[in-house]
Amino acid sequence: MPHERGFGRRDVLRAGGVALGSGALSGVASADEPTTLTVLSYNDVQTAAAEDGDFPRLVTLIEERRAAADGPVVVVGGGDQVGPHALGPVSQWRAPVDVLNHVEPDADVIGNHEFDYGFDEVSAFTEASEFPWLATNVVDESGESFDGTESHEIVERGGVRVGLIGLVDEGATYGKTNIDFEAEGVTVADYTEVGPETARTLKEEEGVDAVVALAHTGVPDAEALAEADADDHIDVVVAGDDEIRYPPAETSGTVVTEGVARARYLGELELTVEDGEVVDWDGRLIGVTDDVPKDPTASEIVASYRDEAKLDTVVATTETPLDARFSTNYHRESNYGNLVTDAMRERTGADVAITNAGGIRSDGVYGPGEITGGDVFNTLPFANTLVTVELTGAELVEALASQVVTMESDTGQNFGAEISQQVSGVRFEWVPHEDVEERIRDVYVGGEPLDPEATYAVAVNSFIADGGSGYPLADEPALEETDELLATTVVEYLDAEGTVAPPVGGEGRMQRVDRDLADAEVTTDGNGKVVCRFDAPADVESVAGDATTVWTKGTGRVEADGAVFDESDGTLVVRVDDGELSDLVEGAEDGETAPLDLYVGYESAEYDRVYFEHSRLNADVEATVREDGRRGRVEAGSAL
């Protein structure tokens, strides 16, 4: 349904300096007749730029909707178009820029991934682009637009003047880069102030009829921009960055929209312009589906770059699906994260390997079946190389803890608790809450308890080594720098393996814990059942027997036979098959003890989950091996 907007009539000054874009229609609308202005938008093309798939289909859809529009059309982007993608390490920004030049958009905004190739490359791709890149609230020392960017763009089409501005959020967006903007002489001003001020100038001094803000800020900040625009000078905000599906919706008199990412959606807004005002709107997100034909020119551009980079060569076969989805890699151990970090550790000989979750892209699943070099470069599209640093045990814990996103934080409230990394050679527990002393604990390296004062060789990518993603490693000297792309390291690892089957269920490298139970001591002789009783924390409402497991400090585990919570007295009872528990500690002699961990999934009265099915309890269990049939029982409990 259309949405009416109530605006007072303004005097409109028609100014010169107009940039004519593509798709202009013949004829000029009469001042007293309403005109339908169509805004077509896309955002965060990223990894799709290297695939002869949805990106060429998006190009076709743009042309189809451009031709079908009942009036003038503008085409705009929400940033993060030139990276990251599989062709990035070998041809940088060239493929997406070539395709976008074919599309002929009216403007795009400089997002954080436009800095993937370094600060200096911004001027290179803006010069190669046949359309303007906007960064309205980003200026150099003279107060002017920086390195080939523009403050705004005015497009006149079919008698309608459209003002385009580009905005970013310093912390949430530009904070994701490794660029030292202060050292580059660049200042990022408050977008909630600069945006409305620039829109006011465009409407009151430049005589534009509509203002469209390209905001690489994410939807919540786009809505904050709309709320800060008290005089309703900004008519539309095309958002990018947080990559969510947000069909057009009105906030404080401004239409906000975002179309996920990777060329999956085309945004289409129809604005009714009358007497210099936007008085009504209608809009939608259009899915880019497989039945949309590929634009042949766009396909040819992408294919030629892929051929040059040899991305279609098969390097291995996987017997299990390789999970490169954000929902997995940001929140828990993934089999693809294990594969990547295992390759890093094998290549460098390091004790531990760490890669940031944001460095694993594509948000897809690969296999089972053949894996090409392009698949790897698509998931690891940055020009990151391998770096080995030496850290003490305490410094390693600090590095791991730097990535924990608590459930109570702003990010956690939107996306849930996050561990935000993948690791090899290390096992630990992480506690995603604000009110705890240790967010990283019970750390084992190579199967041995971590020594805070000992030193460990830790392999990371160059982004992390430079302090990216908030890792405190920028001042750590490198033991070794391979100058080899991380993607190349993984390709060679896969090529050597031939066939891989990393476990789907995980290896317990990163164990999430919400609350603690009391420590437990049990005895196992291989017969019957081992029973543990605990006083449950106050927030336990029920437990999930099928999410109750006992782990070694390595990767071994057994499923519990059952877990029962008695709400009347707050008692939690866990039963484990003694034979399976005995097998778990195989190798321990009679009388020896083995450290184990018990994890119990539960429903919490306090914690809301986003990407996890259950909250999680933990008890440290000391298992003693006996041959005389004795078994242990625990009747204690504690809370974190």
XYZ file of C-alpha atoms in Angstrom:
640
model
C 0.000 0.000 0.000
C 1.232 3.523 -0.665
C 2.185 5.640 2.314
C 1.196 9.293 2.417
C 3.539 11.934 3.709
C 2.311 15.315 4.898
C 4.670 18.116 3.820
C 4.193 21.847 3.696
C 4.735 23.516 0.343
C 8.152 25.133 -0.119
C 9.515 27.670 -2.517
C 12.035 25.769 -4.626
C 15.100 27.421 -6.158
C 16.162 25.789 -9.395
C 19.962 25.753 -9.403
C 22.510 24.887 -12.060
C 25.417 22.442 -11.925
C 23.251 19.434 -12.671
C 24.807 16.036 -13.449
C 22.838 14.105 -16.036
C 22.893 10.358 -15.405
C 21.712 7.380 -17.397
C 18.117 6.492 -18.102
C 16.867 10.066 -18.598
C 13.389 10.218 -20.029
C 12.298 12.629 -22.691
C 9.870 15.334 -21.640
C 9.595 17.384 -18.488
C 6.837 17.028 -15.923
C 4.519 19.944 -15.451
C 4.892 21.746 -12.119
C 1.304 21.015 -11.152
C 1.297 17.343 -12.205
C 2.615 14.566 -9.926
C 5.609 12.578 -11.203
C 6.593 9.057 -10.176
C 10.317 8.924 -9.432
C 11.682 5.361 -9.193
C 14.731 4.680 -7.007
C 16.473 1.365 -7.718
C 19.023 0.322 -5.101
C 21.506 -2.422 -4.261
C 24.068 -2.786 -1.480
C 27.023 -4.893 -0.345
C 27.630 -6.773 -3.625
C 30.885 -8.063 -2.113
C 31.588 -11.734 -2.930
C 28.956 -11.820 -5.690
C 31.248 -9.563 -7.737
C 33.471 -12.531 -8.568
C 30.667 -14.947 -9.418
C 28.984 -15.319 -12.803
C 25.658 -15.671 -11.033
C 23.525 -13.237 -9.071
C 25.574 -10.152 -9.968
C 24.869 -10.444 -13.730
C 21.243 -11.298 -12.859
C 21.017 -8.157 -10.731
C 22.250 -6.155 -13.720
C 19.464 -7.621 -15.857
C 16.872 -6.849 -13.186
C 18.070 -3.252 -12.937
C 17.670 -2.792 -16.680
C 14.243 -4.461 -16.698
C 12.893 -2.319 -13.862
C 14.527 0.785 -15.305
C 12.711 0.183 -18.596
C 9.393 -0.607 -16.908
C 9.326 2.503 -14.714
C 6.504 4.998 -15.203
C 8.683 8.093 -15.002
C 12.282 9.074 -14.241
C 14.673 6.589 -12.596
C 17.770 6.875 -10.430
C 20.001 3.900 -9.597
C 22.101 3.975 -6.424
C 24.277 1.724 -4.264
C 24.660 1.378 -0.510
C 28.420 0.702 -0.404
C 30.755 -2.308 -0.086
C 30.700 -3.090 -3.786
C 34.415 -3.448 -4.662
C 35.284 -5.936 -1.938
C 35.637 -8.447 -0.550
C 35.445 -11.068 -3.282
C 37.434 -13.936 -4.726
C 39.035 -11.767 -7.411
C 40.143 -9.163 -4.878
C 43.560 -10.658 -4.098
C 44.440 -10.950 -7.805
C 42.663 -8.058 -9.563
C 41.444 -5.934 -6.655
C 38.451 -3.702 -7.483
C 38.502 -3.979 -11.257
C 35.794 -6.585 -11.930
C 33.000 -4.945 -9.880
C 33.895 -1.477 -11.149
C 33.806 -2.700 -14.767
C 30.362 -4.246 -14.212
C 29.025 -1.167 -12.415
C 30.289 1.061 -15.207
C 28.118 -1.053 -17.493
C 25.147 -0.539 -15.136
C 25.726 3.243 -15.053
C 24.440 3.955 -11.537
C 23.950 7.556 -10.484
C 26.047 7.244 -7.309
C 27.397 4.918 -4.644
C 28.759 5.456 -1.129
C 32.234 4.630 0.154
C 31.717 1.734 2.603
C 34.325 0.126 4.832
C 35.184 -2.565 2.274
C 36.038 0.100 -0.265
C 39.249 0.359 1.795
C 40.124 -3.338 1.435
C 42.974 -2.530 -0.947
C 44.358 0.334 1.111
C 43.696 4.041 1.372
C 45.574 4.963 -1.797
C 43.484 2.639 -3.971
C 40.344 4.684 -3.285
C 41.550 7.373 -5.685
C 42.360 4.647 -8.235
C 38.926 3.046 -8.360
C 37.046 6.338 -8.099
C 38.981 7.539 -11.135
C 38.186 4.321 -13.003
C 34.481 4.586 -12.102
C 32.174 6.345 -14.536
C 29.883 7.378 -11.679
C 30.521 9.293 -8.435
C 31.425 7.766 -5.091
C 29.982 9.805 -2.225
C 31.325 10.388 1.296
C 29.454 13.441 2.523
C 30.609 13.305 6.136
C 34.218 12.331 5.339
C 36.566 15.238 4.545
C 40.286 15.966 4.287
C 42.248 18.570 6.226
C 40.961 21.365 3.988
C 37.358 20.337 4.622
C 36.958 19.040 1.072
C 36.008 15.592 -0.202
C 38.885 13.135 -0.014
C 40.672 11.183 -2.750
C 38.259 11.251 -5.673
C 35.058 11.124 -3.629
C 32.256 13.673 -3.849
C 30.219 15.376 -1.157
C 26.931 15.027 -3.043
C 25.426 14.592 -6.482
C 22.426 16.259 -8.105
C 20.628 14.390 -10.869
C 17.860 15.949 -12.945
C 15.634 13.566 -14.806
C 12.155 13.975 -16.230
C 11.813 17.375 -14.592
C 12.665 16.011 -11.116
C 15.830 17.081 -9.304
C 17.266 14.443 -6.985
C 19.971 15.145 -4.423
C 22.186 12.186 -3.474
C 24.398 12.112 -0.366
C 26.640 9.380 1.079
C 27.025 8.807 4.806
C 28.989 6.449 7.045
C 29.213 5.783 10.762
C 32.736 6.208 12.119
C 32.662 3.464 14.731
C 30.339 0.852 13.267
C 31.545 1.170 9.666
C 34.928 2.836 9.308
C 35.966 1.275 12.607
C 36.028 -2.047 10.733
C 39.002 -1.019 8.590
C 42.733 -0.951 9.320
C 42.960 2.601 7.995
C 44.346 5.242 10.367
C 42.109 8.058 9.152
C 43.689 10.611 11.463
C 47.141 9.832 10.056
C 45.713 10.195 6.543
C 44.379 13.631 7.444
C 40.767 12.502 7.080
C 37.958 13.283 9.496
C 34.700 11.359 9.804
C 32.004 13.703 11.101
C 28.739 12.742 12.773
C 26.454 11.496 10.004
C 23.348 12.409 12.014
C 24.417 16.043 11.885
C 26.024 16.280 8.439
C 23.262 14.314 6.703
C 20.316 16.537 7.669
C 22.396 19.716 7.181
C 23.433 18.714 3.662
C 19.881 17.646 2.801
C 18.594 21.036 3.983
C 21.110 22.817 1.751
C 20.177 20.677 -1.245
C 16.476 21.393 -0.819
C 16.578 25.010 0.212
C 19.541 26.261 -1.829
C 19.905 23.786 -4.694
C 16.198 23.316 -5.326
C 16.107 19.528 -5.313
C 12.735 17.805 -5.067
C 13.937 14.675 -3.275
C 16.986 13.722 -1.217
C 18.224 10.136 -1.152
C 20.869 9.285 1.466
C 23.137 6.327 0.759
C 23.996 5.308 4.302
C 26.591 2.596 4.881
C 25.611 2.442 8.526
C 23.236 -0.460 8.944
C 19.496 -0.164 9.457
C 19.441 0.867 13.155
C 21.752 3.797 12.434
C 19.800 4.605 9.270
C 16.709 4.884 11.441
C 18.664 7.106 13.847
C 19.528 9.312 10.858
C 15.839 9.548 9.956
C 14.976 10.514 13.529
C 17.733 13.150 13.580
C 16.317 14.712 10.388
C 13.746 16.746 12.284
C 12.666 18.805 9.265
C 12.188 15.774 6.987
C 14.637 16.908 4.337
C 15.870 13.339 3.754
C 13.197 11.413 1.860
C 14.900 8.024 1.483
C 17.754 6.197 3.197
C 19.288 3.305 1.230
C 21.199 1.401 3.897
C 24.092 -1.023 3.702
C 26.651 -2.693 5.978
C 24.636 -4.915 8.343
C 23.334 -6.986 5.407
C 19.766 -7.589 6.538
C 16.536 -7.916 4.618
C 14.638 -4.703 5.320
C 11.815 -3.961 2.876
C 10.950 -0.255 2.577
C 9.441 1.091 5.793
C 8.906 4.592 7.126
C 10.739 5.988 10.156
C 10.053 9.576 11.245
C 8.823 10.544 7.797
C 11.762 8.933 5.945
C 11.690 5.673 3.982
C 14.476 3.263 5.003
C 15.384 0.112 3.063
C 18.162 -2.459 2.718
C 18.447 -5.548 0.493
C 20.634 -8.042 2.403
C 23.867 -8.377 0.359
C 25.666 -10.246 -2.440
C 23.220 -9.147 -5.166
C 20.297 -11.075 -3.651
C 17.773 -8.251 -3.858
C 17.032 -5.126 -5.841
C 15.300 -2.371 -3.946
C 12.536 -0.540 -5.831
C 10.913 2.624 -4.476
C 8.312 4.708 -6.268
C 8.182 8.267 -4.952
C 5.341 10.573 -5.922
C 6.795 14.045 -6.427
C 4.468 17.024 -6.624
C 5.210 20.753 -6.364
C 8.801 20.105 -5.287
C 7.816 17.633 -2.580
C 7.695 13.883 -2.070
C 4.072 13.380 -1.077
C 3.648 9.618 -1.302
C 5.640 6.402 -1.777
C 5.404 2.724 -2.443
C 8.174 0.149 -2.519
C 9.456 -3.369 -2.273
C 12.471 -5.646 -2.415
C 12.663 -7.796 -5.558
C 14.469 -11.122 -5.215
C 17.249 -11.919 -7.665
C 16.238 -15.461 -8.566
C 17.773 -18.102 -10.819
C 15.121 -17.549 -13.484
C 16.363 -13.995 -14.090
C 18.654 -14.179 -17.146
C 22.226 -13.033 -16.737
C 23.265 -9.829 -18.436
C 25.728 -11.086 -21.102
C 28.114 -8.152 -20.776
C 28.325 -8.495 -17.008
C 28.836 -12.258 -17.337
C 31.603 -11.762 -19.867
C 33.387 -9.273 -17.607
C 33.302 -11.582 -14.598
C 34.206 -14.692 -16.622
C 37.235 -13.023 -18.199
C 38.651 -12.083 -14.795
C 37.962 -15.573 -13.439
C 39.740 -17.168 -16.391
C 42.738 -14.927 -15.854
C 42.905 -15.904 -12.163
C 42.269 -19.635 -12.842
C 39.566 -19.721 -10.188
C 37.636 -22.621 -11.713
C 40.317 -25.281 -11.153
C 39.228 -28.128 -8.841
C 41.668 -28.456 -5.910
C 39.968 -31.013 -3.635
C 36.830 -32.949 -2.794
C 34.975 -32.578 0.468
C 32.868 -35.409 1.852
C 31.006 -33.059 4.200
C 29.529 -29.586 3.610
C 32.014 -26.809 4.382
C 30.150 -24.208 6.417
C 31.244 -20.633 5.610
C 28.034 -19.022 6.857
C 28.225 -15.931 9.067
C 25.641 -17.428 11.437
C 28.083 -20.233 12.204
C 31.501 -18.615 12.025
C 30.643 -15.656 14.218
C 28.973 -17.737 16.915
C 30.592 -21.150 17.247
C 33.254 -23.502 15.972
C 32.744 -24.368 12.299
C 34.222 -27.175 10.264
C 35.413 -24.690 7.636
C 36.991 -22.509 10.315
C 38.763 -25.625 11.585
C 40.019 -26.397 8.092
C 41.308 -22.860 7.519
C 43.102 -22.595 10.851
C 44.490 -26.136 10.597
C 45.977 -25.131 7.234
C 47.482 -22.009 8.835
C 49.059 -24.012 11.635
C 50.393 -26.694 9.320
C 51.924 -24.084 6.992
C 53.660 -22.189 9.796
C 54.297 -24.880 12.408
C 52.707 -22.595 14.996
C 51.270 -23.812 18.285
C 47.989 -21.969 17.720
C 46.228 -20.441 14.723
C 43.498 -17.786 14.810
C 41.446 -16.209 12.031
C 38.721 -13.593 12.417
C 35.154 -14.627 11.637
C 34.686 -11.580 9.402
C 37.534 -12.799 7.205
C 35.441 -15.825 6.169
C 32.984 -14.492 3.632
C 30.416 -15.644 1.039
C 27.923 -16.667 3.733
C 27.512 -19.998 1.960
C 27.999 -23.747 2.278
C 30.303 -25.621 -0.109
C 29.948 -29.298 -0.933
C 29.858 -32.109 -0.464
C 31.675 -32.500 -3.741
C 34.386 -30.701 -5.676
C 35.994 -27.550 -4.278
C 37.616 -25.089 -6.674
C 40.257 -22.489 -6.051
C 37.537 -19.925 -6.668
C 35.464 -21.379 -3.824
C 38.368 -20.818 -1.455
C 39.095 -17.317 -2.709
C 35.391 -16.545 -2.463
C 35.392 -17.451 1.221
C 38.788 -15.829 1.891
C 38.671 -12.856 -0.482
C 40.982 -10.429 1.307
C 44.614 -9.916 0.404
C 45.638 -11.214 3.842
C 48.947 -12.984 4.268
C 50.143 -15.292 7.040
C 51.996 -13.816 10.005
C 53.324 -15.695 13.034
C 53.672 -13.772 16.298
C 55.033 -14.836 19.673
C 52.623 -14.376 22.576
C 52.758 -15.274 26.219
C 49.910 -17.380 27.514
C 48.409 -14.302 29.143
C 48.646 -12.362 25.872
C 46.995 -15.241 23.996
C 44.076 -15.157 26.431
C 43.811 -11.388 25.966
C 43.730 -11.812 22.182
C 41.000 -14.457 22.374
C 38.975 -12.399 24.857
C 39.098 -9.346 22.589
C 36.615 -11.037 20.248
C 33.900 -12.020 22.722
C 30.656 -10.131 22.099
C 28.526 -10.321 25.217
C 24.815 -10.954 25.134
C 24.218 -7.713 27.043
C 26.148 -5.483 24.608
C 24.455 -3.501 21.845
C 25.749 -5.942 19.226
C 24.759 -8.921 21.341
C 21.217 -7.650 21.771
C 20.852 -7.480 17.978
C 22.836 -10.532 16.885
C 23.310 -12.604 20.032
C 26.506 -13.640 21.790
C 29.515 -13.997 19.474
C 32.969 -15.530 19.760
C 33.837 -13.952 16.368
C 36.852 -16.129 15.518
C 37.989 -19.603 14.506
C 40.975 -21.394 16.036
C 43.310 -24.387 15.836
C 45.633 -25.888 18.448
C 43.760 -24.353 21.369
C 40.678 -25.289 23.383
C 38.888 -22.908 25.754
C 35.607 -21.882 27.306
C 34.072 -18.482 26.649
C 31.498 -16.712 28.782
C 29.428 -14.141 26.827
C 28.278 -11.986 29.737
C 29.290 -8.661 31.245
C 29.283 -9.641 34.928
C 32.122 -12.195 34.868
C 35.798 -11.970 35.757
C 37.022 -14.197 32.934
C 35.450 -14.304 29.489
C 38.101 -16.774 28.308
C 38.983 -19.594 30.702
C 40.049 -23.237 31.010
C 42.526 -22.805 28.136
C 44.493 -25.766 26.768
C 47.178 -25.548 24.067
C 48.182 -28.783 22.372
C 46.227 -30.713 24.986
C 48.144 -29.142 27.900
C 46.923 -26.460 30.328
C 47.961 -22.985 29.235
C 50.931 -21.464 31.071
C 50.335 -17.684 31.369
C 54.084 -16.995 31.407
C 55.165 -19.415 28.673
C 55.462 -18.231 25.072
C 53.524 -19.641 22.134
C 53.869 -19.222 18.379
C 50.512 -17.989 17.082
C 49.678 -17.873 13.353
C 47.241 -15.124 12.310
C 46.385 -13.265 9.138
C 47.977 -9.888 8.456
C 44.724 -8.048 9.207
C 44.736 -9.419 12.756
C 48.489 -8.840 13.114
C 47.922 -5.162 12.314
C 45.286 -4.858 15.032
C 42.246 -5.480 12.861
C 38.942 -6.527 14.462
C 40.194 -5.168 17.773
C 42.923 -7.783 18.280
C 45.663 -6.307 20.555
C 48.494 -7.477 18.296
C 49.522 -4.346 16.380
C 52.665 -3.865 18.492
C 53.715 -7.530 18.550
C 56.850 -8.302 16.495
C 56.468 -10.983 13.842
C 58.384 -14.238 14.131
C 57.666 -15.023 10.485
C 55.827 -13.464 7.544
C 55.153 -15.815 4.657
C 53.953 -13.129 2.191
C 51.595 -15.880 1.041
C 47.891 -15.173 0.691
C 45.795 -16.978 3.265
C 43.577 -18.241 0.439
C 46.646 -19.678 -1.309
C 47.666 -21.440 1.906
C 44.253 -23.097 2.128
C 44.230 -24.018 -1.582
C 47.596 -25.735 -1.220
C 46.440 -27.504 1.944
C 43.346 -28.814 0.159
C 45.376 -29.817 -2.895
C 47.743 -31.846 -0.708
C 44.875 -33.503 1.180
C 42.917 -34.359 -1.962
C 39.832 -35.394 -0.003
C 38.719 -33.738 3.223
C 35.932 -34.418 5.705
C 36.210 -31.961 8.591
C 33.692 -32.889 11.295
C 30.328 -31.179 11.073
C 29.589 -31.406 14.804
C 32.695 -29.517 15.884
C 35.630 -30.559 18.041
C 34.959 -28.546 21.186
C 37.634 -25.968 20.437
C 35.459 -23.089 21.687
C 32.919 -24.028 24.355
C 30.277 -21.464 25.331
C 29.214 -21.323 28.989
C 26.443 -19.194 30.510
C 26.464 -20.425 34.113
C 28.470 -22.807 36.300
C 27.521 -25.866 38.281
C 29.592 -27.166 41.185
C 32.699 -29.193 40.433
C 32.081 -32.937 40.323
C 34.130 -35.988 41.238
C 33.111 -39.323 39.761
C 34.503 -42.828 39.622
C 34.288 -44.945 36.481
C 34.837 -48.683 36.111
C 33.040 -49.274 32.793
C 29.866 -50.749 34.249
C 26.377 -49.335 34.816
C 25.701 -45.605 35.075
C 27.470 -42.613 36.536
C 25.044 -40.249 38.228
C 25.748 -36.607 39.119
C 23.438 -34.375 41.153
C 23.659 -30.586 41.258
C 21.855 -27.620 42.715
C 20.775 -25.751 39.561
C 21.212 -21.975 39.173
C 18.095 -19.905 39.828
C 17.474 -19.050 36.165
C 17.080 -22.711 35.058
C 13.546 -23.422 33.858
C 14.177 -26.759 32.154
C 17.075 -28.770 30.733
C 17.677 -30.439 27.381
C 18.828 -34.007 27.807
C 19.754 -34.247 24.142
C 22.102 -31.255 24.574
C 24.031 -32.725 27.525
C 27.576 -33.917 26.809
C 30.797 -34.839 28.574
C 34.047 -33.719 26.916
C 37.723 -34.394 27.447
C 40.055 -31.412 27.381
C 40.801 -32.409 23.815
C 38.158 -33.330 21.254
C 36.621 -36.488 22.690
C 33.055 -36.500 23.961
C 30.110 -38.701 24.896
C 26.427 -37.879 25.020
C 24.713 -38.122 28.383
C 21.974 -40.731 28.787
C 19.749 -38.036 30.197
C 19.397 -34.862 32.239
C 16.427 -34.159 34.510
C 15.569 -30.945 36.340
C 13.293 -31.110 39.394
C 11.656 -27.702 39.590
C 10.321 -28.368 43.106
C 13.737 -28.487 44.765
C 15.966 -27.053 42.005
C 17.914 -30.297 41.603
C 19.591 -31.266 38.324
C 20.432 -34.936 37.750
C 22.685 -36.124 34.899
C 23.256 -39.771 33.970
C 26.110 -40.997 31.774
C 26.806 -44.515 30.561
C 29.807 -45.727 32.553
C 31.118 -47.828 29.677
C 31.209 -44.815 27.350
C 32.748 -42.659 30.070
C 35.404 -45.306 30.683
C 36.211 -45.344 26.961
C 36.497 -41.550 27.034
C 39.311 -41.714 29.609
C 40.935 -44.751 27.985
C 44.616 -44.887 28.787
C 44.277 -43.786 32.405
C 45.556 -46.396 34.871
C 43.714 -47.687 37.915
C 43.526 -44.861 40.451
C 44.454 -42.127 38.007
C 42.166 -39.163 37.377
C 41.188 -37.418 34.138
C 39.774 -33.875 33.850
C 36.463 -33.691 31.980
C 33.832 -31.065 31.277
C 30.074 -31.534 31.554
C 27.871 -29.213 29.478
C 24.092 -29.072 29.864
C 21.744 -27.184 27.573
C 18.944 -25.411 29.405
C 16.117 -22.931 29.108
C 16.953 -19.738 30.977
C 14.623 -17.257 32.646
C 17.271 -14.574 32.184
C 19.047 -15.016 28.853
C 17.444 -14.578 25.433
C 19.259 -16.427 22.653
C 19.550 -15.508 18.977
C 21.741 -18.088 17.218
C 21.842 -20.711 19.968
C 19.110 -23.211 20.732
C 19.906 -23.371 24.449
C 21.723 -21.552 27.214
C 24.539 -23.645 28.663
C 25.674 -24.913 32.067
C 29.164 -26.228 32.831
C 30.677 -28.409 35.534
C 34.328 -29.412 35.822
C 34.402 -33.173 36.382
C 37.296 -35.174 37.764
C 36.922 -38.813 36.732
C 38.863 -41.457 38.687
C 39.435 -44.823 37.029
C 38.727 -47.832 39.252
C 38.443 -51.549 38.674
C 36.425 -52.359 41.815
C 32.998 -51.137 40.747
C 32.814 -47.960 42.814
C 31.121 -44.954 41.329
C 30.727 -41.349 42.487
C 27.812 -39.021 43.136
C 27.722 -35.228 43.504
C 25.227 -33.202 45.509
C 26.407 -29.592 45.229
C 25.762 -26.590 43.048
C 26.891 -23.059 42.373
C 26.127 -20.206 40.015
C 28.462 -18.133 37.866
